[in-house]
Every structure is written in C-alpha cells, then in structure tokens.
Short mmCIF file of C-alpha atoms and ligand atoms in Angstrom, two decimals:
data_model
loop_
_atom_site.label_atom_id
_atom_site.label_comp_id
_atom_site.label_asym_id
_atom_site.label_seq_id
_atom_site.Cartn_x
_atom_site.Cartn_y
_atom_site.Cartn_z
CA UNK C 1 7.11 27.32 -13.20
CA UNK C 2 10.33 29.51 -13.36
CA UNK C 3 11.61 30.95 -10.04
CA UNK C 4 14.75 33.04 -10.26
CA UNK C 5 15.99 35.26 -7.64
CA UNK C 6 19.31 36.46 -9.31
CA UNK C 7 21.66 38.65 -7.38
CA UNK C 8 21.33 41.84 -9.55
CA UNK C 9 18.84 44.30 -11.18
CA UNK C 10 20.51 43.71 -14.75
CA UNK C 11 20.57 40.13 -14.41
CA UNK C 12 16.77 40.05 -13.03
CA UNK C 13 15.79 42.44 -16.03
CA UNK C 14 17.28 39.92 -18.48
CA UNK C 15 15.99 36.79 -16.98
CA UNK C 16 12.61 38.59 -16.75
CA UNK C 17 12.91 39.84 -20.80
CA UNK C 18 13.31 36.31 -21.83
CA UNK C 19 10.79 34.41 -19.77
CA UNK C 20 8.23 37.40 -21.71
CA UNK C 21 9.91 36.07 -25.00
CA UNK C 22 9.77 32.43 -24.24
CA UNK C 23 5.65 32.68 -22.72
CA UNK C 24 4.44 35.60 -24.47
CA UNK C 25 3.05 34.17 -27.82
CA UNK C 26 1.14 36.45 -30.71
CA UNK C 27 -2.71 35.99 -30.12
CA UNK C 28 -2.34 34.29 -26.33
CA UNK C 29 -4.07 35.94 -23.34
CA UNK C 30 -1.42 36.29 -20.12
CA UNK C 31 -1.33 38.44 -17.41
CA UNK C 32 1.42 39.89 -15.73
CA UNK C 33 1.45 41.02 -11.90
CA UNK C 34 3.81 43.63 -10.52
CA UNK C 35 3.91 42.71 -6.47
CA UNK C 36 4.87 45.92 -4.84
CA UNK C 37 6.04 46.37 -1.55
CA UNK C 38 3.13 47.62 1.15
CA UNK C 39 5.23 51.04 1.13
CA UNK C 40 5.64 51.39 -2.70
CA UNK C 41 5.06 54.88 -3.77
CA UNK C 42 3.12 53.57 -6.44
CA UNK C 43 0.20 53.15 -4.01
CA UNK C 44 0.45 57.04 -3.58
CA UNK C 45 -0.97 59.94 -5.58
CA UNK C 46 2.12 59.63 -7.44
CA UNK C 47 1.93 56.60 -8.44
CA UNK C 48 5.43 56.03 -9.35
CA UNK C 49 6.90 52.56 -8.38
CA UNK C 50 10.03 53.03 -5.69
CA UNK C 51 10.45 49.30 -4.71
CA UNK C 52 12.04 45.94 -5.64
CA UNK C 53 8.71 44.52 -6.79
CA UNK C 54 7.95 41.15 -7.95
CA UNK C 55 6.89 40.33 -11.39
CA UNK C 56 4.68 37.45 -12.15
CA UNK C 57 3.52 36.26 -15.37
CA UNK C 58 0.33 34.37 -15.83
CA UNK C 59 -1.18 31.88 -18.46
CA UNK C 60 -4.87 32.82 -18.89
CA UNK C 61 -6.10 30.71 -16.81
CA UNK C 62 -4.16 32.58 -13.87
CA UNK C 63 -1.78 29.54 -13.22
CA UNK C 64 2.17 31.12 -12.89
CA UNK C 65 4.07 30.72 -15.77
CA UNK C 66 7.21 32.61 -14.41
CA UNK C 67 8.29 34.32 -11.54
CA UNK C 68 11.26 37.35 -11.16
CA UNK C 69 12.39 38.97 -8.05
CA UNK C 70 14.48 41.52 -7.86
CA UNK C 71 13.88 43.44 -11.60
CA UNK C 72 14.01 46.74 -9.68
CA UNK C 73 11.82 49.60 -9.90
CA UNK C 74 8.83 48.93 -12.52
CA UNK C 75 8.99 50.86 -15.59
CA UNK C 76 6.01 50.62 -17.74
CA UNK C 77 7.96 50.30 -20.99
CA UNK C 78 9.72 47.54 -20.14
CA UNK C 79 7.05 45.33 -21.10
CA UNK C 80 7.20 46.79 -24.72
CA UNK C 81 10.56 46.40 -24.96
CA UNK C 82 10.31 42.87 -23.83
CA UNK C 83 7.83 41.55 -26.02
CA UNK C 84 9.22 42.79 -29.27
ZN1 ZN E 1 6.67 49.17 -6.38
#
C-alpha cells in the first residue's frame, strides 16, 4: 500500500491524481474514502468539506490500495478529473 504524506496541497493533489490513474482500471469496482476531521463542516447542513481530510482508495474487497494526506479541502470533481 502507498502512504504519502507530502508537505503541500499541490503536491498531495498530484500524488493523489496518479495513484487514481495507476489503481483505477475501466470495469474494476474500488472505493474511495474521504476521512474528515470530527469538526469538518461537511458533517453540517452545509455539507461543504473545510478540512485537510484523508483520502483512501480501496480495492473491492475493501483492502487499501493507496493512502493521501494532506490533498486539502475535498472537491467532488476532483475525482473526475482524476480518472480521465
Ligand atoms: Zn472535510
């Protein structure tokens, strides 16, 4: 499993793009976890991430495949842009 705790946002964005392009494969099942801080706004009404979360990808199966801290706030296009 891939562990990378990189100093900045950019560089955590980047390492995080390409672990989605190396794992993510056409027709595989993954999952990917955003691990928010207990104080995230995205647990509020709002719903709007304001933390450093963690992203996690998983296999099917659940097991880690890679693991990014410090990607910043979580934007939900970023997966789209990643995978393409
Ligand atoms: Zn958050």
């Amino acid at each position: 499993m891939m562990s990378v705790s990189p100093k900045g946002t950019r560089q955590a964005r980047r390492a995080w793009v390409a672990a989605c392009r190396k794992h993510i494969k056409r027709g595989k099942l993954y999952h990917v976890e955003f691990q928010h801080d207990p104080d995230c706004m995205i647990y509020s009404h709002e719903q709007v991430c304001t933390c450093n979360s963690v992203r996690v990808l998983k296999d099917a199966q659940g097991r880690p495949l890679a693991c990014i801290e410090g990607a910043g706030e979580y934007d939900p296009l970023e997966m789209v842009e990643g995978v393409q």
